[in-house]
Coordinates of C-alpha atoms in Angstrom, one line a residue:
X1 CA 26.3 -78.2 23.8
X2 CA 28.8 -75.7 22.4
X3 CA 26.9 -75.2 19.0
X4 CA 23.6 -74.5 21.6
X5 CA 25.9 -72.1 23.6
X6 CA 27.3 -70.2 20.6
X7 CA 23.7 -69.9 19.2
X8 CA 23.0 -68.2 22.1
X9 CA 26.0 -65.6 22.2
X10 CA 25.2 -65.2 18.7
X11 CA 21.3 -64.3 19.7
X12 CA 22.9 -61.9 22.6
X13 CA 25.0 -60.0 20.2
X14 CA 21.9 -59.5 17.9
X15 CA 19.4 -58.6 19.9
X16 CA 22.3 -56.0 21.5
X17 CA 22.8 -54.6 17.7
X18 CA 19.3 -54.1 17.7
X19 CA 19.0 -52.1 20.8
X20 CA 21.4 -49.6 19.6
X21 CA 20.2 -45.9 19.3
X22 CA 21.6 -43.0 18.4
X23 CA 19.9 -39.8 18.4
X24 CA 20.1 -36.8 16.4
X25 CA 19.0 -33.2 17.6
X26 CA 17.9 -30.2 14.8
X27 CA 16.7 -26.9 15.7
X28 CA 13.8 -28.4 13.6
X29 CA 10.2 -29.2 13.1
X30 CA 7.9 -31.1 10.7
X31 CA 5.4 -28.4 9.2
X32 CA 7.6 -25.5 11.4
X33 CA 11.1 -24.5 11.9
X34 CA 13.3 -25.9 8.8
X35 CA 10.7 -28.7 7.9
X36 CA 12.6 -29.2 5.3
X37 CA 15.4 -30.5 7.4
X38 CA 13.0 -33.0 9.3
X39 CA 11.4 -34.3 6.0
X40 CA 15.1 -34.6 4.9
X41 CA 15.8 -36.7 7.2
X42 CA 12.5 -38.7 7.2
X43 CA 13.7 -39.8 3.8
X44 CA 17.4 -41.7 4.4
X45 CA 17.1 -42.4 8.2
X46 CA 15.0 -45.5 7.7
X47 CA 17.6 -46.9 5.1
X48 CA 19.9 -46.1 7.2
X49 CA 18.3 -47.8 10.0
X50 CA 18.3 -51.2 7.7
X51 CA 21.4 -51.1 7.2
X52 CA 23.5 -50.4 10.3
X53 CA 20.5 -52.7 12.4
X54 CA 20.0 -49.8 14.8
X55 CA 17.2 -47.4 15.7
X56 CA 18.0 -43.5 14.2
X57 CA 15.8 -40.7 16.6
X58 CA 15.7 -37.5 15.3
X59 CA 14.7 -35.2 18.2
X60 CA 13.1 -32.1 16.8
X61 CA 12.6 -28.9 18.7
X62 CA 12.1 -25.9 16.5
X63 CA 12.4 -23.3 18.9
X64 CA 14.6 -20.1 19.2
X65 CA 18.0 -20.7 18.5
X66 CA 19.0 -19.2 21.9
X67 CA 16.9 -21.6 23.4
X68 CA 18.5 -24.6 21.4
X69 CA 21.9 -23.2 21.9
X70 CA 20.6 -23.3 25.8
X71 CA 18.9 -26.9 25.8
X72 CA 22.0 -28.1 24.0
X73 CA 24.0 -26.8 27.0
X74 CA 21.9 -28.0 29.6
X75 CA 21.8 -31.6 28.1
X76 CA 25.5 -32.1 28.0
X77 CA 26.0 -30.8 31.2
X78 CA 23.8 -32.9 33.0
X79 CA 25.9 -36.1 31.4
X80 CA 23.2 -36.5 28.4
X81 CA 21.8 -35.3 25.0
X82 CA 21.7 -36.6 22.0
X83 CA 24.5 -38.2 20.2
X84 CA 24.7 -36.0 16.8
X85 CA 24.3 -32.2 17.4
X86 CA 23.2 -30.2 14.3
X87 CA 24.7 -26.9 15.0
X88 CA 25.5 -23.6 14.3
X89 CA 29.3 -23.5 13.4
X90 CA 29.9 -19.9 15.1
X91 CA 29.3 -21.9 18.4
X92 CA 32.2 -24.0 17.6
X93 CA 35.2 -22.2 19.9
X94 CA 32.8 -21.2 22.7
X95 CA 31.3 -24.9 22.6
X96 CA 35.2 -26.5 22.4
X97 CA 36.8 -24.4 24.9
X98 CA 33.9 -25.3 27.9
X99 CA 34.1 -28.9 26.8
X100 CA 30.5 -29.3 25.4
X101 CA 32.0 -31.1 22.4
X102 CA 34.1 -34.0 21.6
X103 CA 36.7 -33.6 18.7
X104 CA 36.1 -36.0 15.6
X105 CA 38.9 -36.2 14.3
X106 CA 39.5 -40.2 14.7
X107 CA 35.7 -40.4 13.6
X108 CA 36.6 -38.5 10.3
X109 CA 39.2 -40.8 9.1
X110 CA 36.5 -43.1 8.8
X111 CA 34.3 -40.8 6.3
X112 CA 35.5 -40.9 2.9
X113 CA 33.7 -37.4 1.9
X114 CA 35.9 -36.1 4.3
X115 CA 38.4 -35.7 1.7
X116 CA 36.2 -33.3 -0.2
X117 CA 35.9 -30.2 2.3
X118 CA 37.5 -27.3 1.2
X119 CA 40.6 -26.5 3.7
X120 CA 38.3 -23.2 4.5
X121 CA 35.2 -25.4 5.4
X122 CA 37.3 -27.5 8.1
X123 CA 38.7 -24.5 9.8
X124 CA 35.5 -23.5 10.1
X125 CA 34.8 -26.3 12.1
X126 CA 38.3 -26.7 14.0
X127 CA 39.6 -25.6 16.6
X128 CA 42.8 -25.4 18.5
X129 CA 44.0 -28.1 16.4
X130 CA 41.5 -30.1 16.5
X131 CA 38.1 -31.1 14.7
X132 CA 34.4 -30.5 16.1
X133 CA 32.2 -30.0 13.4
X134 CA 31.4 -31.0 10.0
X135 CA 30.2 -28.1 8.3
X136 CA 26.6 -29.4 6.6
X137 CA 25.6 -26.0 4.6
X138 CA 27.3 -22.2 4.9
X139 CA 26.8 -19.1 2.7
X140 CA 30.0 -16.5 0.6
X141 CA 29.7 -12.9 0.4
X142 CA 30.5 -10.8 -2.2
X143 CA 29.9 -7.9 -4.8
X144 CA 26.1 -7.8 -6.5
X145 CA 25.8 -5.4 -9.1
X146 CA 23.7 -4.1 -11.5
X147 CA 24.4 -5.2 -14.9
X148 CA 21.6 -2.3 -16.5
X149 CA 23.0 -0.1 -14.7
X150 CA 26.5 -0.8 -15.4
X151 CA 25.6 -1.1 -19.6
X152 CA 24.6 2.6 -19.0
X153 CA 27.5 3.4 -17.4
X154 CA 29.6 1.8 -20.6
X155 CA 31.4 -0.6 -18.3
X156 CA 32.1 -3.7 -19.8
X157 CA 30.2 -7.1 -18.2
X158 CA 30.7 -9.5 -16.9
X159 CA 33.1 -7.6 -14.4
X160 CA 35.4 -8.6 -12.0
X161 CA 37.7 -6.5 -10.4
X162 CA 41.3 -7.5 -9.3
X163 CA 41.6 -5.1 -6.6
X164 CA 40.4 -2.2 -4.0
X165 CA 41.2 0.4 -6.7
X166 CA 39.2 -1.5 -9.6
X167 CA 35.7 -1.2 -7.2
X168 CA 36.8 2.7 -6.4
X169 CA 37.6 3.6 -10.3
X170 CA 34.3 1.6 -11.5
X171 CA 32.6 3.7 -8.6
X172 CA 33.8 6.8 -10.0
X173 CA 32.4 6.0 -13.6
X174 CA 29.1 5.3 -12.1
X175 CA 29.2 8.3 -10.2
X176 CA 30.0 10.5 -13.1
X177 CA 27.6 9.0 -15.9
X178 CA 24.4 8.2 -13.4
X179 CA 23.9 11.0 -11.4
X180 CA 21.4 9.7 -8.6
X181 CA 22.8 6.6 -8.5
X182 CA 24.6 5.4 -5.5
X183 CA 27.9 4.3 -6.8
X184 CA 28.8 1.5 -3.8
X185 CA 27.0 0.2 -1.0
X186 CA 28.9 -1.6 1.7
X187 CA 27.4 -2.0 5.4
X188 CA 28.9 1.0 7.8
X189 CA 27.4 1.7 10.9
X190 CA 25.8 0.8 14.5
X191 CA 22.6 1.0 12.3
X192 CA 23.0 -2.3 10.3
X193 CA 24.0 -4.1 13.3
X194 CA 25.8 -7.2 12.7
X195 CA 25.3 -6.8 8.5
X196 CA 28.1 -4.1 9.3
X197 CA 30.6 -6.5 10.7
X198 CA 30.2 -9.3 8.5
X199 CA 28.9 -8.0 5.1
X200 CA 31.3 -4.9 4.8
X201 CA 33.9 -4.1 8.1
X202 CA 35.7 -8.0 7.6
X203 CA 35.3 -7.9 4.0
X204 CA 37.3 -4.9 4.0
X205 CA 39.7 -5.9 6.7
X206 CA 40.0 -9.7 5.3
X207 CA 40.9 -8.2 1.9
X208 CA 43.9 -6.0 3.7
X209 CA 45.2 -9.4 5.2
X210 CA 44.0 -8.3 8.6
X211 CA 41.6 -9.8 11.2
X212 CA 39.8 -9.2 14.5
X213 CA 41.4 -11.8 16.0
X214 CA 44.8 -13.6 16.0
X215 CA 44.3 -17.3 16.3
X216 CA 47.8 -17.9 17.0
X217 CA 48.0 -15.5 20.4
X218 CA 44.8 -16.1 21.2
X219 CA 44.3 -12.1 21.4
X220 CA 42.0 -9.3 19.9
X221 CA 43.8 -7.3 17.4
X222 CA 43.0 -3.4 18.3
X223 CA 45.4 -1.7 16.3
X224 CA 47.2 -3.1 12.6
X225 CA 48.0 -1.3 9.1
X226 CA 45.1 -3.6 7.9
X227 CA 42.6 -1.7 10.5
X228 CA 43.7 1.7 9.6
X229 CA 44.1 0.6 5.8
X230 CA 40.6 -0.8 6.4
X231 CA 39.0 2.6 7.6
X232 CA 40.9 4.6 5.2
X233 CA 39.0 2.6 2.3
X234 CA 35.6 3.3 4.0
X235 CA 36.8 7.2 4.2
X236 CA 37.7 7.4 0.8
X237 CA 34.1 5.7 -0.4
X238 CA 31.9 7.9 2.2
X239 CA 33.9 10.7 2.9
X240 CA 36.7 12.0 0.4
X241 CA 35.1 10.9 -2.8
X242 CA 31.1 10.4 -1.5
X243 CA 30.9 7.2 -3.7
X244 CA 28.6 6.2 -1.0
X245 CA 25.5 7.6 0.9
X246 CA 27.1 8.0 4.4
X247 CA 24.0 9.4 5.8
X248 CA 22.2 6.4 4.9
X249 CA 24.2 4.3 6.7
X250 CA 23.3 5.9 10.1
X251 CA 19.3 6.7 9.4
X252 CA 17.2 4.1 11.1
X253 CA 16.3 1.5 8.9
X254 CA 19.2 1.8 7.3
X255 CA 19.1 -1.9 5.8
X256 CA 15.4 -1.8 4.5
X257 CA 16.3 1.1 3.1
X258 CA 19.4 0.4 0.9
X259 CA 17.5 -3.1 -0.3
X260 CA 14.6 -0.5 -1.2
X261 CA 17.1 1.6 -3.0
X262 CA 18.7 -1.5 -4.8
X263 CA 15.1 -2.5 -6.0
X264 CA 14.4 0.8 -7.6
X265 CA 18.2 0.9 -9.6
X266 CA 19.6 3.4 -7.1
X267 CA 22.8 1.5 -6.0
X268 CA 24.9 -0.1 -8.8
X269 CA 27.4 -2.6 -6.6
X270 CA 26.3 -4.4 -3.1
X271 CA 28.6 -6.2 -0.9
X272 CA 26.1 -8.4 0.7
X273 CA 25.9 -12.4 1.1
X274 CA 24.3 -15.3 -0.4
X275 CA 21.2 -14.5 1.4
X276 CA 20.6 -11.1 -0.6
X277 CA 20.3 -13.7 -3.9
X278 CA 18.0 -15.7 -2.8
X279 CA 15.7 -13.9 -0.5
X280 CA 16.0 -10.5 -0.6
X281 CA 16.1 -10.2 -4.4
X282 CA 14.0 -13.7 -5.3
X283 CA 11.9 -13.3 -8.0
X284 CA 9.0 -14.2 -5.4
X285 CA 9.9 -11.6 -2.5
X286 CA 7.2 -8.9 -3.4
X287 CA 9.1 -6.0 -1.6
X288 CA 12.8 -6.1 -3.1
X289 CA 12.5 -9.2 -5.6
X290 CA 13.6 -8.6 -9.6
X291 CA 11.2 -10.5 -11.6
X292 CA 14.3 -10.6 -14.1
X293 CA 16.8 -11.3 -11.3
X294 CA 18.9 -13.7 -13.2
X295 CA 19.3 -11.4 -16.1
X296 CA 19.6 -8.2 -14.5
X297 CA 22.0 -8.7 -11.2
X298 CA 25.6 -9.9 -11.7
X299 CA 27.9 -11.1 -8.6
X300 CA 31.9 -11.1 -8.8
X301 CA 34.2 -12.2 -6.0
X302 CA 35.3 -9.3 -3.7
X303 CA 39.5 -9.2 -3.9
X304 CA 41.9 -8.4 -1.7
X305 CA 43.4 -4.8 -1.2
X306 CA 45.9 -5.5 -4.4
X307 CA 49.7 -5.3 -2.4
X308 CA 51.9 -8.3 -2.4
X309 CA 51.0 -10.6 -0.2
X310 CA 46.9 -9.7 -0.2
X311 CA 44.6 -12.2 -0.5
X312 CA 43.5 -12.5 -4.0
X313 CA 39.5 -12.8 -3.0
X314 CA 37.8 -12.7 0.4
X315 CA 34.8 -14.1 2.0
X316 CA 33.7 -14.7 5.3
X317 CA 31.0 -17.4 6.5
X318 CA 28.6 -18.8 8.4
X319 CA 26.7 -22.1 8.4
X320 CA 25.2 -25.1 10.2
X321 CA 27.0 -28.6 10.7
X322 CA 27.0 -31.8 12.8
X323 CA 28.7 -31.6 15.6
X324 CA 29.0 -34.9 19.0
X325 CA 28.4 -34.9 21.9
X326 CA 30.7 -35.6 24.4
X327 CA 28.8 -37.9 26.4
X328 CA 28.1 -40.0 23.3
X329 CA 28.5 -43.8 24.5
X330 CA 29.0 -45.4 20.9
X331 CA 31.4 -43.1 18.4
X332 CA 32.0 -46.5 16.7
X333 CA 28.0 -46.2 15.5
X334 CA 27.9 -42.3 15.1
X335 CA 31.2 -42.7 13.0
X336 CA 29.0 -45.2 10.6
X337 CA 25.5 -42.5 10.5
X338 CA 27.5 -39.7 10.0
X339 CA 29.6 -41.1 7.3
X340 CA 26.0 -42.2 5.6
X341 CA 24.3 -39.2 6.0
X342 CA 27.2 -37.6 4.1
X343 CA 26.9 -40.2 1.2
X344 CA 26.5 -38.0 -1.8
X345 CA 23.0 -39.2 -2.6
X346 CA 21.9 -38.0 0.7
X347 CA 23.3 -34.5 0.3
X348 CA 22.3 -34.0 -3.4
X349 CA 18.7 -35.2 -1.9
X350 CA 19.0 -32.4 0.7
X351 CA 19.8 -29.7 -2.0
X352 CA 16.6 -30.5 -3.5
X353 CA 14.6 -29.6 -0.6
X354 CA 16.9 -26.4 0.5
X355 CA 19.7 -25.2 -2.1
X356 CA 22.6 -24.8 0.0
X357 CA 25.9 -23.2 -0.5
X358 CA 28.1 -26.8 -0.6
X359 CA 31.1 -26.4 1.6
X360 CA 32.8 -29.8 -0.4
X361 CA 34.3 -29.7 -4.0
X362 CA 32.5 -33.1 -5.4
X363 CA 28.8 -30.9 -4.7
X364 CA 29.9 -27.9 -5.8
X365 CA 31.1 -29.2 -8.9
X366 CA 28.3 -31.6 -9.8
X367 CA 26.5 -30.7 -12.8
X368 CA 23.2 -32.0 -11.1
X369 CA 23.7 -28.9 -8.7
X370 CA 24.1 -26.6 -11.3
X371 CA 21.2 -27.3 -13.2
X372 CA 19.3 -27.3 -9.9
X373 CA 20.8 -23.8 -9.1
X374 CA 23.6 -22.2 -10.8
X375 CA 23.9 -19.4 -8.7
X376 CA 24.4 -21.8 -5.8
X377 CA 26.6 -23.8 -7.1
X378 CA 28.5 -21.1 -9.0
X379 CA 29.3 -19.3 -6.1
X380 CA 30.1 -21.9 -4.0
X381 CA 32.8 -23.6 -6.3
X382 CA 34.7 -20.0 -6.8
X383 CA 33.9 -18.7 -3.2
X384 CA 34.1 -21.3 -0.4
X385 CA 37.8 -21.8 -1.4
X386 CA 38.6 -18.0 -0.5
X387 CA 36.1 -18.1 2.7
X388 CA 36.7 -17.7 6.7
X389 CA 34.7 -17.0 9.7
X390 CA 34.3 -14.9 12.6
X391 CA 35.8 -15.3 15.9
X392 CA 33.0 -16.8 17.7
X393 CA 34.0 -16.2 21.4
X394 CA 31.5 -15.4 24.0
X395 CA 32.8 -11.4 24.0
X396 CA 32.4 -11.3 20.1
X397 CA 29.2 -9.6 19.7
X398 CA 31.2 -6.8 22.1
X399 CA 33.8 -6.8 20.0
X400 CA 31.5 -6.3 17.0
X401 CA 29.7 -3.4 18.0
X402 CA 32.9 -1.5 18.7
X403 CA 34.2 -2.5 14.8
X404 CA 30.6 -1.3 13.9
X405 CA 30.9 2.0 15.9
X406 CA 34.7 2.6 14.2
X407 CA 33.1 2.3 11.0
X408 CA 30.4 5.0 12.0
X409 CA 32.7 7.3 13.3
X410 CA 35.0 7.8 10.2
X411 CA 31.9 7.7 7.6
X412 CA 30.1 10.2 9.7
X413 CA 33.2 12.1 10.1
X414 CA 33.1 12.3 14.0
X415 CA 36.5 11.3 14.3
X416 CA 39.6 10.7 11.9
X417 CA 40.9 7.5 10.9
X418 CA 43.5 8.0 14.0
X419 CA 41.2 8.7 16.5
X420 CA 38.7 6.2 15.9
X421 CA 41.5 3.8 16.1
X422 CA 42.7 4.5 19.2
X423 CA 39.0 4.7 20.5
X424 CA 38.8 1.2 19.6
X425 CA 41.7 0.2 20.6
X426 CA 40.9 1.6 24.3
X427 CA 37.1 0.0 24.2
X428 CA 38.5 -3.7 23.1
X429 CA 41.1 -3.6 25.8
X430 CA 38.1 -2.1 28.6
X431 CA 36.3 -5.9 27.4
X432 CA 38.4 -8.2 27.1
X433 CA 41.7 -7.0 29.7
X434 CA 45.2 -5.8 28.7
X435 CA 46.2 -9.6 28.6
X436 CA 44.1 -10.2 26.0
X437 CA 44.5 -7.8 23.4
X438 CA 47.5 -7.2 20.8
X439 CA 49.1 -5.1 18.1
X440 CA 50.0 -5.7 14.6
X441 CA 52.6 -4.0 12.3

């Protein structure tokens, strides 16, 4: 009678292994939106499926990202949703403070690739001390140039340089030997939008040791040596030396434009992001592509201001990552999918279908990757280390248009370095409340 009975409990607990599901939600779709992400996926799940005994949905949507961002939302705040979130990381603080995620931390002692996320990779994904997101791709920024151009110039390749005045003096050389050539080319400007923020304002700012945003308060920095160190760099480029095109930055269109002007050999150097390498200038991208683009663009890593205590190289990122939900009835089981989907044969697997800028050492450092793509995986093993992100809060993109709009106003020379500082320093306060704001030395 007992062996009958435990037969039984034994056919219970099986057929309730069985019955598990987790679910997994992608701002994808087969043949659509980042297929390559649902054909990823096709690939392991069922393996994954085997193994574990459970059933592995992948709900696709490929929609807008607002309206994922909004479905997301809705789903967890009527007590459901899927168990695995694939998400943008600059939702992480806005998604942590309102509760819509749960932190991982205990789940991440359990995944062994944990251990190989750069330090800068799992801020990304932290906050307030603790853990939301595992960061699945992001992309670097830094300094494309043209080696042709630099060979006329006489300046020796590959370069790097060490600080703010290297760029300025290599500027100047350009400037002098190839007249019609735009020296430097970093994003200035309401014009450029949200390029100005995060390809040229933070890499500025970051290299000064500054920030937007000081994590520690909790408060929006409106006035700091690195702001006004920050602007006086973009003065000296655009106004006091003209080692950029100021007017440019302002004319509508400005960002077709300077990708146009880049294509035909008219800028030398390009703070821009990974993005600019593999889209904008791809070989296949009839508008802006170099058929040559291996040989003929070089990249070097963006460094900090040069004073004691800079940082020696900047970058700032975005990216995607996986992310739980709250209302998630079996962490046990996500703990066990997540820590397979981030075996290395998976990812490696997933860099076949979409090259991706790795934000773990053992994938950047893999010689598979860099025979796949050496720019990826060049980039990512110097750059990722040296990487942050924005402060995604709901006010940000407020708070960005005011950075973009102090840039403007010193290139374009309708206010000084002073004013503009102080005009910021009054919108920023108008947005987010006295309370909320702060001073720097």
């Amino acid at each position: 009678m007992k062996r009958w009975i435990c037969l039984l409990i034994v056919l219970l607990l099986a057929i309730f292994v069985v019955a598990e599901k987790i679910s997994i939600i992608a701002n994808a779709i087969k043949g659509g939106k980042n297929t390559q992400v649902v054909e990823w996926f096709e690939k392991f799940l069922p393996d994954i499926e085997k193994e574990l005994g459970i059933q592995v949905e992948l709900i696709q949507t490929g929609i807008k990202d607002e309206d994922f961002k909004a479905r997301i939302v809705l789903d967890i705040k009527g007590g459901g949703g899927a168990d695995i979130l694939w998400i943008d990381g600059f939702w992480v603080p806005e998604f942590a403070e309102a509760g819509y995620l749960r932190p991982i931390d205990d789940i991440l002692e359990t995944v062994p690739a944990w251990k190989y996320y750069y330090d800068s990779m799992k801020a990304m994904g932290s906050y307030k001390g603790k853990t939301y997101l595992v960061p699945a791709s992001t992309d670097v920024r830094m300094i494309y140039y043209n080696k042709e151009l630099f060979k006329k110039a006489g300046i020796p390749l590959p370069w790097q340089p060490k600080n703010w005045e290297d760029i300025i003096k290599t500027a100047r050389i350009i400037k002098e030997k190839l007249p019609g050539v735009i020296p430097l080319q970093i994003n200035a400007g309401t014009e450029m939008g949200e390029a100005t923020t995060m390809q040229g304002f933070f890499m500025v700012l970051l290299g000064a040791g500054g920030n937007l945003y000081d994590w520690e308060t909790g408060k929006w920095i409106v006035n700091s040596s690195a702001l006004r160190d920050t602007l006086n760099f973009y003065k000296q480029i655009y106004v006091d030396e003209k080692l950029g095109d100021a007017e440019l930055q302002v004319s509508p269109g400005a960002r077709e434009k300077t990708f146009d002007l880049f294509r035909q050999e008219k800028i030398a150097m390009y703070v821009e992001g990974t993005w600019m390498y593999t889209s904008v200038l791809n070989p296949n991208n009839p508008s802006w592509g170099f058929p040559d683009r291996d040989e003929r663009i070089g990249w070097a890593a963006m460094p900090g201001r040069g004073k004691p205590g800079d940082p020696e190289f900047v970058s700032i990122s975005g990216g995607t990552g996986f992310a739980v939900n709250p209302n998630t009835k079996n962490p046990k089981l996500v703990a066990e999918v997540l820590k397979r989907i981030l075996y290395v044969e998976p990812q490696l697997s997933y860099f076949t279908l979409k090259p991706f800028v790795s934000p773990r050492s053992d994938l950047a450092d893999s010689c598979w990757t860099v025979n796949k793509d050496r720019f990826i995986a060049e980039t990512s093993r110097v750059l990722v280390k040296y990487t942050t992100f924005r402060p995604a809060f709901p006010v940000y993109p407020e708070i960005s248009f005011q950075a973009q709009l102090l840039t403007e106003r010193v290139v374009t020379k309708q206010m000084t370095v002073e004013q503009a500082l102080k005009e910021f320093a009054t919108e920023v306060t108008h947005i987010v409340g006295k309370q909320n704001v702060i001073e720097k030395p």
